[in-house]
PDB file of N, CA and C in Angstrom:
ATOM      1  N   UNK A  22      -0.650  -6.814  25.585  1.00  0.00           N
ATOM      2  CA  UNK A  22      -1.897  -6.494  24.857  1.00  0.00           C
ATOM      3  C   UNK A  22      -2.496  -7.752  24.272  1.00  0.00           C
ATOM      4  N   UNK A  23      -3.765  -7.873  24.314  1.00  0.00           N
ATOM      5  CA  UNK A  23      -4.512  -8.961  23.755  1.00  0.00           C
ATOM      6  C   UNK A  23      -4.269  -9.002  22.247  1.00  0.00           C
ATOM      7  N   UNK A  24      -4.104 -10.192  21.724  1.00  0.00           N
ATOM      8  CA  UNK A  24      -3.854 -10.364  20.272  1.00  0.00           C
ATOM      9  C   UNK A  24      -5.019  -9.791  19.464  1.00  0.00           C
ATOM     10  N   UNK A  25      -6.195  -9.933  19.927  1.00  0.00           N
ATOM     11  CA  UNK A  25      -7.344  -9.437  19.157  1.00  0.00           C
ATOM     12  C   UNK A  25      -7.289  -7.960  19.088  1.00  0.00           C
ATOM     13  N   UNK A  26      -6.899  -7.263  20.145  1.00  0.00           N
ATOM     14  CA  UNK A  26      -6.732  -5.772  20.167  1.00  0.00           C
ATOM     15  C   UNK A  26      -5.704  -5.403  19.158  1.00  0.00           C
ATOM     16  N   UNK A  27      -4.627  -6.132  19.114  1.00  0.00           N
ATOM     17  CA  UNK A  27      -3.498  -5.821  18.137  1.00  0.00           C
ATOM     18  C   UNK A  27      -4.067  -5.967  16.730  1.00  0.00           C
ATOM     19  N   UNK A  28      -4.877  -7.013  16.482  1.00  0.00           N
ATOM     20  CA  UNK A  28      -5.494  -7.231  15.108  1.00  0.00           C
ATOM     21  C   UNK A  28      -6.397  -6.042  14.798  1.00  0.00           C
ATOM     22  N   UNK A  29      -7.223  -5.642  15.700  1.00  0.00           N
ATOM     23  CA  UNK A  29      -8.090  -4.525  15.458  1.00  0.00           C
ATOM     24  C   UNK A  29      -7.362  -3.243  15.149  1.00  0.00           C
ATOM     25  N   UNK A  30      -6.225  -3.003  15.858  1.00  0.00           N
ATOM     26  CA  UNK A  30      -5.379  -1.795  15.588  1.00  0.00           C
ATOM     27  C   UNK A  30      -4.867  -1.877  14.172  1.00  0.00           C
ATOM     28  N   UNK A  31      -4.356  -3.064  13.822  1.00  0.00           N
ATOM     29  CA  UNK A  31      -3.796  -3.275  12.535  1.00  0.00           C
ATOM     30  C   UNK A  31      -4.846  -2.972  11.426  1.00  0.00           C
ATOM     31  N   UNK A  32      -6.044  -3.484  11.630  1.00  0.00           N
ATOM     32  CA  UNK A  32      -7.130  -3.155  10.695  1.00  0.00           C
ATOM     33  C   UNK A  32      -7.411  -1.759  10.552  1.00  0.00           C
ATOM     34  N   UNK A  33      -7.471  -1.068  11.734  1.00  0.00           N
ATOM     35  CA  UNK A  33      -7.707   0.402  11.755  1.00  0.00           C
ATOM     36  C   UNK A  33      -6.645   1.115  11.036  1.00  0.00           C
ATOM     37  N   UNK A  34      -5.385   0.730  11.184  1.00  0.00           N
ATOM     38  CA  UNK A  34      -4.192   1.381  10.531  1.00  0.00           C
ATOM     39  C   UNK A  34      -4.318   1.213   9.026  1.00  0.00           C
ATOM     40  N   UNK A  35      -4.669  -0.040   8.603  1.00  0.00           N
ATOM     41  CA  UNK A  35      -4.809  -0.262   7.163  1.00  0.00           C
ATOM     42  C   UNK A  35      -5.974   0.545   6.593  1.00  0.00           C
ATOM     43  N   UNK A  36      -7.087   0.618   7.287  1.00  0.00           N
ATOM     44  CA  UNK A  36      -8.215   1.405   6.810  1.00  0.00           C
ATOM     45  C   UNK A  36      -7.800   2.878   6.726  1.00  0.00           C
ATOM     46  N   UNK A  37      -7.075   3.397   7.745  1.00  0.00           N
ATOM     47  CA  UNK A  37      -6.694   4.822   7.705  1.00  0.00           C
ATOM     48  C   UNK A  37      -5.801   5.108   6.551  1.00  0.00           C
ATOM     49  N   UNK A  38      -4.992   4.185   6.130  1.00  0.00           N
ATOM     50  CA  UNK A  38      -4.093   4.446   4.962  1.00  0.00           C
ATOM     51  C   UNK A  38      -4.919   4.612   3.730  1.00  0.00           C
ATOM     52  N   UNK A  39      -5.979   3.822   3.615  1.00  0.00           N
ATOM     53  CA  UNK A  39      -6.834   3.871   2.364  1.00  0.00           C
ATOM     54  C   UNK A  39      -7.916   4.944   2.442  1.00  0.00           C
ATOM     55  N   UNK A  40      -8.170   5.483   3.542  1.00  0.00           N
ATOM     56  CA  UNK A  40      -9.274   6.451   3.712  1.00  0.00           C
ATOM     57  C   UNK A  40      -8.884   7.786   3.069  1.00  0.00           C
ATOM     58  N   UNK A  41      -9.884   8.441   2.577  1.00  0.00           N
ATOM     59  CA  UNK A  41      -9.707   9.754   1.924  1.00  0.00           C
ATOM     60  C   UNK A  41     -10.273  10.857   2.829  1.00  0.00           C
ATOM     61  N   UNK A  42     -10.468  10.512   4.076  1.00  0.00           N
ATOM     62  CA  UNK A  42     -10.957  11.461   5.104  1.00  0.00           C
ATOM     63  C   UNK A  42      -9.955  12.621   5.264  1.00  0.00           C
ATOM     64  N   UNK A  43     -10.505  13.842   5.510  1.00  0.00           N
ATOM     65  CA  UNK A  43      -9.611  14.982   5.690  1.00  0.00           C
ATOM     66  C   UNK A  43      -8.917  14.992   7.069  1.00  0.00           C
ATOM     67  N   UNK A  44      -9.347  14.096   7.936  1.00  0.00           N
ATOM     68  CA  UNK A  44      -8.646  13.980   9.254  1.00  0.00           C
ATOM     69  C   UNK A  44      -7.216  13.541   9.119  1.00  0.00           C
ATOM     70  N   UNK A  45      -6.420  13.826  10.130  1.00  0.00           N
ATOM     71  CA  UNK A  45      -5.084  13.310  10.112  1.00  0.00           C
ATOM     72  C   UNK A  45      -4.976  11.754  10.192  1.00  0.00           C
ATOM     73  N   UNK A  46      -3.921  11.267   9.811  1.00  0.00           N
ATOM     74  CA  UNK A  46      -3.784   9.747   9.856  1.00  0.00           C
ATOM     75  C   UNK A  46      -4.044   9.242  11.250  1.00  0.00           C
ATOM     76  N   UNK A  47      -3.448   9.948  12.237  1.00  0.00           N
ATOM     77  CA  UNK A  47      -3.555   9.465  13.604  1.00  0.00           C
ATOM     78  C   UNK A  47      -5.051   9.538  14.043  1.00  0.00           C
ATOM     79  N   UNK A  48      -5.741  10.578  13.742  1.00  0.00           N
ATOM     80  CA  UNK A  48      -7.137  10.715  14.072  1.00  0.00           C
ATOM     81  C   UNK A  48      -8.001   9.598  13.382  1.00  0.00           C
ATOM     82  N   UNK A  49      -7.676   9.299  12.095  1.00  0.00           N
ATOM     83  CA  UNK A  49      -8.396   8.288  11.347  1.00  0.00           C
ATOM     84  C   UNK A  49      -8.203   6.902  12.089  1.00  0.00           C
ATOM     85  N   UNK A  50      -6.963   6.656  12.423  1.00  0.00           N
ATOM     86  CA  UNK A  50      -6.664   5.352  13.064  1.00  0.00           C
ATOM     87  C   UNK A  50      -7.382   5.265  14.411  1.00  0.00           C
ATOM     88  N   UNK A  51      -7.305   6.305  15.240  1.00  0.00           N
ATOM     89  CA  UNK A  51      -7.939   6.325  16.522  1.00  0.00           C
ATOM     90  C   UNK A  51      -9.433   6.144  16.415  1.00  0.00           C
ATOM     91  N   UNK A  52     -10.021   6.824  15.466  1.00  0.00           N
ATOM     92  CA  UNK A  52     -11.508   6.760  15.321  1.00  0.00           C
ATOM     93  C   UNK A  52     -11.951   5.342  14.871  1.00  0.00           C
ATOM     94  N   UNK A  53     -11.280   4.836  13.872  1.00  0.00           N
ATOM     95  CA  UNK A  53     -11.607   3.494  13.349  1.00  0.00           C
ATOM     96  C   UNK A  53     -11.325   2.404  14.424  1.00  0.00           C
ATOM     97  N   UNK A  54     -10.246   2.520  15.162  1.00  0.00           N
ATOM     98  CA  UNK A  54      -9.897   1.591  16.129  1.00  0.00           C
ATOM     99  C   UNK A  54     -10.945   1.526  17.240  1.00  0.00           C
ATOM    100  N   UNK A  55     -11.423   2.751  17.706  1.00  0.00           N
ATOM    101  CA  UNK A  55     -12.497   2.793  18.668  1.00  0.00           C
ATOM    102  C   UNK A  55     -13.715   2.103  18.208  1.00  0.00           C
ATOM    103  N   UNK A  56     -14.090   2.364  16.874  1.00  0.00           N
ATOM    104  CA  UNK A  56     -15.291   1.837  16.276  1.00  0.00           C
ATOM    105  C   UNK A  56     -15.184   0.287  16.232  1.00  0.00           C
ATOM    106  N   UNK A  57     -14.032  -0.213  15.835  1.00  0.00           N
ATOM    107  CA  UNK A  57     -13.847  -1.648  15.774  1.00  0.00           C
ATOM    108  C   UNK A  57     -13.895  -2.350  17.122  1.00  0.00           C
ATOM    109  N   UNK A  58     -13.402  -1.704  18.167  1.00  0.00           N
ATOM    110  CA  UNK A  58     -13.485  -2.242  19.482  1.00  0.00           C
ATOM    111  C   UNK A  58     -14.951  -2.278  19.924  1.00  0.00           C
ATOM    112  N   UNK A  59     -15.715  -1.225  19.711  1.00  0.00           N
ATOM    113  CA  UNK A  59     -17.120  -1.226  20.074  1.00  0.00           C
ATOM    114  C   UNK A  59     -17.877  -2.310  19.320  1.00  0.00           C
ATOM    115  N   UNK A  60     -17.612  -2.400  18.019  1.00  0.00           N
ATOM    116  CA  UNK A  60     -18.305  -3.509  17.264  1.00  0.00           C
ATOM    117  C   UNK A  60     -17.948  -4.910  17.772  1.00  0.00           C
ATOM    118  N   UNK A  61     -16.714  -5.054  18.158  1.00  0.00           N
ATOM    119  CA  UNK A  61     -16.285  -6.336  18.697  1.00  0.00           C
ATOM    120  C   UNK A  61     -17.022  -6.651  20.049  1.00  0.00           C
ATOM    121  N   UNK A  62     -17.158  -5.607  20.863  1.00  0.00           N
ATOM    122  CA  UNK A  62     -17.894  -5.777  22.117  1.00  0.00           C
ATOM    123  C   UNK A  62     -19.359  -6.122  21.853  1.00  0.00           C
ATOM    124  N   UNK A  63     -19.982  -5.394  20.910  1.00  0.00           N
ATOM    125  CA  UNK A  63     -21.362  -5.646  20.590  1.00  0.00           C
ATOM    126  C   UNK A  63     -21.494  -7.116  20.020  1.00  0.00           C
ATOM    127  N   UNK A  64     -20.585  -7.542  19.294  1.00  0.00           N
ATOM    128  CA  UNK A  64     -20.654  -8.934  18.742  1.00  0.00           C
ATOM    129  C   UNK A  64     -20.532  -9.938  19.916  1.00  0.00           C
ATOM    130  N   UNK A  65     -19.701  -9.660  20.906  1.00  0.00           N
ATOM    131  CA  UNK A  65     -19.583 -10.547  22.075  1.00  0.00           C
ATOM    132  C   UNK A  65     -20.889 -10.520  22.893  1.00  0.00           C
ATOM    133  N   UNK A  66     -21.467  -9.370  23.112  1.00  0.00           N
ATOM    134  CA  UNK A  66     -22.666  -9.264  23.859  1.00  0.00           C
ATOM    135  C   UNK A  66     -23.805 -10.087  23.144  1.00  0.00           C
ATOM    136  N   UNK A  67     -23.873  -9.812  21.801  1.00  0.00           N
ATOM    137  CA  UNK A  67     -24.919 -10.534  20.995  1.00  0.00           C
ATOM    138  C   UNK A  67     -24.701 -12.008  21.069  1.00  0.00           C
ATOM    139  N   UNK A  68     -23.512 -12.504  21.077  1.00  0.00           N
ATOM    140  CA  UNK A  68     -23.248 -13.928  21.218  1.00  0.00           C
ATOM    141  C   UNK A  68     -23.635 -14.510  22.576  1.00  0.00           C
ATOM    142  N   UNK A  69     -23.722 -13.666  23.537  1.00  0.00           N
ATOM    143  CA  UNK A  69     -24.144 -14.125  24.905  1.00  0.00           C
ATOM    144  C   UNK A  69     -25.689 -14.185  25.003  1.00  0.00           C
ATOM    145  N   UNK A  70     -26.357 -13.493  24.145  1.00  0.00           N
ATOM    146  CA  UNK A  70     -27.836 -13.445  24.256  1.00  0.00           C
ATOM    147  C   UNK A  70     -28.355 -14.763  23.762  1.00  0.00           C
ATOM    148  N   UNK A  71     -29.442 -15.197  24.367  1.00  0.00           N
ATOM    149  CA  UNK A  71     -30.070 -16.460  24.091  1.00  0.00           C
ATOM    150  C   UNK A  71     -31.466 -16.182  23.447  1.00  0.00           C
ATOM    151  N   UNK A  72     -31.822 -16.949  22.491  1.00  0.00           N
ATOM    152  CA  UNK A  72     -33.133 -16.824  21.863  1.00  0.00           C
ATOM    153  C   UNK A  72     -34.227 -17.120  22.911  1.00  0.00           C
ATOM    154  N   UNK A  73     -35.246 -16.262  22.971  1.00  0.00           N
ATOM    155  CA  UNK A  73     -36.289 -16.400  24.001  1.00  0.00           C
ATOM    156  C   UNK A  73     -37.033 -17.767  23.828  1.00  0.00           C
ATOM    157  N   UNK A  74     -37.200 -18.210  22.654  1.00  0.00           N
ATOM    158  CA  UNK A  74     -37.909 -19.487  22.433  1.00  0.00           C
ATOM    159  C   UNK A  74     -37.071 -20.646  22.994  1.00  0.00           C
ATOM    160  N   UNK A  75     -35.777 -20.531  22.967  1.00  0.00           N
ATOM    161  CA  UNK A  75     -34.890 -21.543  23.597  1.00  0.00           C
ATOM    162  C   UNK A  75     -35.100 -21.505  25.088  1.00  0.00           C
ATOM    163  N   UNK A  76     -35.212 -20.299  25.615  1.00  0.00           N
ATOM    164  CA  UNK A  76     -35.395 -20.220  27.074  1.00  0.00           C
ATOM    165  C   UNK A  76     -36.681 -20.839  27.506  1.00  0.00           C
ATOM    166  N   UNK A  77     -37.746 -20.564  26.726  1.00  0.00           N
ATOM    167  CA  UNK A  77     -39.063 -21.125  27.054  1.00  0.00           C
ATOM    168  C   UNK A  77     -39.010 -22.636  27.001  1.00  0.00           C
ATOM    169  N   UNK A  78     -38.312 -23.170  26.096  1.00  0.00           N
ATOM    170  CA  UNK A  78     -38.249 -24.673  25.918  1.00  0.00           C
ATOM    171  C   UNK A  78     -37.451 -25.236  27.075  1.00  0.00           C
ATOM    172  N   UNK A  79     -36.381 -24.596  27.520  1.00  0.00           N
ATOM    173  CA  UNK A  79     -35.518 -25.125  28.606  1.00  0.00           C
ATOM    174  C   UNK A  79     -36.171 -24.950  29.915  1.00  0.00           C
ATOM    175  N   UNK A  80     -37.074 -23.987  30.043  1.00  0.00           N
ATOM    176  CA  UNK A  80     -37.625 -23.695  31.440  1.00  0.00           C
ATOM    177  C   UNK A  80     -39.149 -23.891  31.453  1.00  0.00           C
ATOM    178  N   UNK A  81     -39.579 -24.967  30.835  1.00  0.00           N
ATOM    179  CA  UNK A  81     -41.017 -25.284  30.806  1.00  0.00           C
ATOM    180  C   UNK A  81     -41.538 -25.591  32.149  1.00  0.00           C
ATOM    181  N   UNK A  82     -40.663 -25.974  33.078  1.00  0.00           N
ATOM    182  CA  UNK A  82     -41.082 -26.463  34.386  1.00  0.00           C
ATOM    183  C   UNK A  82     -41.999 -25.529  35.138  1.00  0.00           C
ATOM    184  N   UNK A  83     -41.600 -24.268  35.324  1.00  0.00           N
ATOM    185  CA  UNK A  83     -42.350 -23.383  36.084  1.00  0.00           C
ATOM    186  C   UNK A  83     -42.471 -21.992  35.458  1.00  0.00           C
ATOM    187  N   UNK A  84     -43.580 -21.362  35.746  1.00  0.00           N
ATOM    188  CA  UNK A  84     -43.783 -19.978  35.284  1.00  0.00           C
ATOM    189  C   UNK A  84     -42.709 -19.038  35.806  1.00  0.00           C
ATOM    190  N   UNK A  85     -42.337 -19.246  37.027  1.00  0.00           N
ATOM    191  CA  UNK A  85     -41.346 -18.391  37.631  1.00  0.00           C
ATOM    192  C   UNK A  85     -39.991 -18.490  36.889  1.00  0.00           C
ATOM    193  N   UNK A  86     -39.595 -19.613  36.487  1.00  0.00           N
ATOM    194  CA  UNK A  86     -38.359 -19.814  35.767  1.00  0.00           C
ATOM    195  C   UNK A  86     -38.486 -19.134  34.409  1.00  0.00           C
ATOM    196  N   UNK A  87     -39.606 -19.265  33.744  1.00  0.00           N
ATOM    197  CA  UNK A  87     -39.808 -18.700  32.412  1.00  0.00           C
ATOM    198  C   UNK A  87     -39.723 -17.116  32.522  1.00  0.00           C
ATOM    199  N   UNK A  88     -40.423 -16.615  33.506  1.00  0.00           N
ATOM    200  CA  UNK A  88     -40.367 -15.157  33.725  1.00  0.00           C
ATOM    201  C   UNK A  88     -38.986 -14.616  34.007  1.00  0.00           C
ATOM    202  N   UNK A  89     -38.275 -15.346  34.833  1.00  0.00           N
ATOM    203  CA  UNK A  89     -36.862 -14.936  35.169  1.00  0.00           C
ATOM    204  C   UNK A  89     -36.024 -15.064  33.870  1.00  0.00           C
ATOM    205  N   UNK A  90     -36.144 -16.098  33.086  1.00  0.00           N
ATOM    206  CA  UNK A  90     -35.332 -16.241  31.923  1.00  0.00           C
ATOM    207  C   UNK A  90     -35.696 -15.179  30.919  1.00  0.00           C
ATOM    208  N   UNK A  91     -36.948 -14.803  30.734  1.00  0.00           N
ATOM    209  CA  UNK A  91     -37.293 -13.727  29.766  1.00  0.00           C
ATOM    210  C   UNK A  91     -36.782 -12.408  30.274  1.00  0.00           C
ATOM    211  N   UNK A  92     -36.816 -12.148  31.552  1.00  0.00           N
ATOM    212  CA  UNK A  92     -36.288 -10.889  32.103  1.00  0.00           C
ATOM    213  C   UNK A  92     -34.798 -10.753  31.757  1.00  0.00           C
ATOM    214  N   UNK A  93     -34.097 -11.875  31.948  1.00  0.00           N
ATOM    215  CA  UNK A  93     -32.676 -11.936  31.679  1.00  0.00           C
ATOM    216  C   UNK A  93     -32.380 -11.623  30.203  1.00  0.00           C
ATOM    217  N   UNK A  94     -33.179 -12.222  29.373  1.00  0.00           N
ATOM    218  CA  UNK A  94     -33.016 -12.047  27.890  1.00  0.00           C
ATOM    219  C   UNK A  94     -33.312 -10.568  27.518  1.00  0.00           C
ATOM    220  N   UNK A  95     -34.354 -10.004  28.036  1.00  0.00           N
ATOM    221  CA  UNK A  95     -34.650  -8.632  27.744  1.00  0.00           C
ATOM    222  C   UNK A  95     -33.548  -7.665  28.323  1.00  0.00           C
ATOM    223  N   UNK A  96     -33.055  -8.014  29.450  1.00  0.00           N
ATOM    224  CA  UNK A  96     -31.966  -7.206  30.073  1.00  0.00           C
ATOM    225  C   UNK A  96     -30.765  -7.213  29.156  1.00  0.00           C
ATOM    226  N   UNK A  97     -30.413  -8.398  28.647  1.00  0.00           N
ATOM    227  CA  UNK A  97     -29.239  -8.496  27.709  1.00  0.00           C
ATOM    228  C   UNK A  97     -29.422  -7.731  26.432  1.00  0.00           C
ATOM    229  N   UNK A  98     -30.624  -7.754  25.918  1.00  0.00           N
ATOM    230  CA  UNK A  98     -30.947  -7.042  24.721  1.00  0.00           C
ATOM    231  C   UNK A  98     -30.835  -5.552  25.016  1.00  0.00           C
ATOM    232  N   UNK A  99     -31.313  -5.071  26.144  1.00  0.00           N
ATOM    233  CA  UNK A  99     -31.236  -3.703  26.497  1.00  0.00           C
ATOM    234  C   UNK A  99     -29.776  -3.206  26.676  1.00  0.00           C
ATOM    235  N   UNK A 100     -28.980  -4.078  27.219  1.00  0.00           N
ATOM    236  CA  UNK A 100     -27.530  -3.794  27.347  1.00  0.00           C
ATOM    237  C   UNK A 100     -26.932  -3.644  25.977  1.00  0.00           C
ATOM    238  N   UNK A 101     -27.200  -4.556  25.084  1.00  0.00           N
ATOM    239  CA  UNK A 101     -26.632  -4.522  23.749  1.00  0.00           C
ATOM    240  C   UNK A 101     -26.988  -3.220  22.999  1.00  0.00           C
ATOM    241  N   UNK A 102     -28.224  -2.894  23.001  1.00  0.00           N
ATOM    242  CA  UNK A 102     -28.644  -1.742  22.209  1.00  0.00           C
ATOM    243  C   UNK A 102     -28.256  -0.465  22.942  1.00  0.00           C
ATOM    244  N   UNK A 103     -28.296  -0.481  24.256  1.00  0.00           N
ATOM    245  CA  UNK A 103     -27.825   0.704  25.049  1.00  0.00           C
ATOM    246  C   UNK A 103     -26.344   1.004  24.765  1.00  0.00           C
ATOM    247  N   UNK A 104     -25.565  -0.039  24.710  1.00  0.00           N
ATOM    248  CA  UNK A 104     -24.129   0.032  24.477  1.00  0.00           C
ATOM    249  C   UNK A 104     -23.863   0.613  23.075  1.00  0.00           C
ATOM    250  N   UNK A 105     -24.605   0.119  22.081  1.00  0.00           N
ATOM    251  CA  UNK A 105     -24.449   0.595  20.686  1.00  0.00           C
ATOM    252  C   UNK A 105     -24.832   2.081  20.572  1.00  0.00           C
ATOM    253  N   UNK A 106     -25.972   2.387  21.218  1.00  0.00           N
ATOM    254  CA  UNK A 106     -26.440   3.777  21.162  1.00  0.00           C
ATOM    255  C   UNK A 106     -25.474   4.726  21.904  1.00  0.00           C
ATOM    256  N   UNK A 107     -24.969   4.284  23.019  1.00  0.00           N
ATOM    257  CA  UNK A 107     -24.053   5.118  23.817  1.00  0.00           C
ATOM    258  C   UNK A 107     -22.750   5.465  23.012  1.00  0.00           C
ATOM    259  N   UNK A 108     -22.247   4.541  22.221  1.00  0.00           N
ATOM    260  CA  UNK A 108     -21.090   4.775  21.434  1.00  0.00           C
ATOM    261  C   UNK A 108     -21.353   5.214  19.991  1.00  0.00           C
ATOM    262  N   UNK A 109     -22.593   5.354  19.621  1.00  0.00           N
ATOM    263  CA  UNK A 109     -23.037   5.814  18.327  1.00  0.00           C
ATOM    264  C   UNK A 109     -22.621   4.836  17.188  1.00  0.00           C
ATOM    265  N   UNK A 110     -22.715   3.541  17.470  1.00  0.00           N
ATOM    266  CA  UNK A 110     -22.355   2.604  16.429  1.00  0.00           C
ATOM    267  C   UNK A 110     -23.613   1.884  15.991  1.00  0.00           C
ATOM    268  N   UNK A 111     -23.842   1.928  14.689  1.00  0.00           N
ATOM    269  CA  UNK A 111     -25.002   1.236  14.154  1.00  0.00           C
ATOM    270  C   UNK A 111     -24.546  -0.129  13.634  1.00  0.00           C
ATOM    271  N   UNK A 112     -25.498  -1.083  13.738  1.00  0.00           N
ATOM    272  CA  UNK A 112     -25.124  -2.439  13.321  1.00  0.00           C
ATOM    273  C   UNK A 112     -25.462  -2.654  11.899  1.00  0.00           C
TER     274      UNK A 112
END
């Protein structure tokens, strides 16, 4: 198992111990662990996104390059927010 996954599980376990939720300990851990994994994925996706102004600067050569770069940026943003919405995680 990836060390980061183990860290997230440990955080979820610690959170579940301190939580006053009426759910069972196991359910609290599982729920928080899933949330932390989704948040980690969202963070990674966000880190891969590039600022559109940076794309425009790098691709000044042709309109075609700029359009392609902007389409890629918008696609990445759509993936990020679609992923968050799908798993019901707010940033």
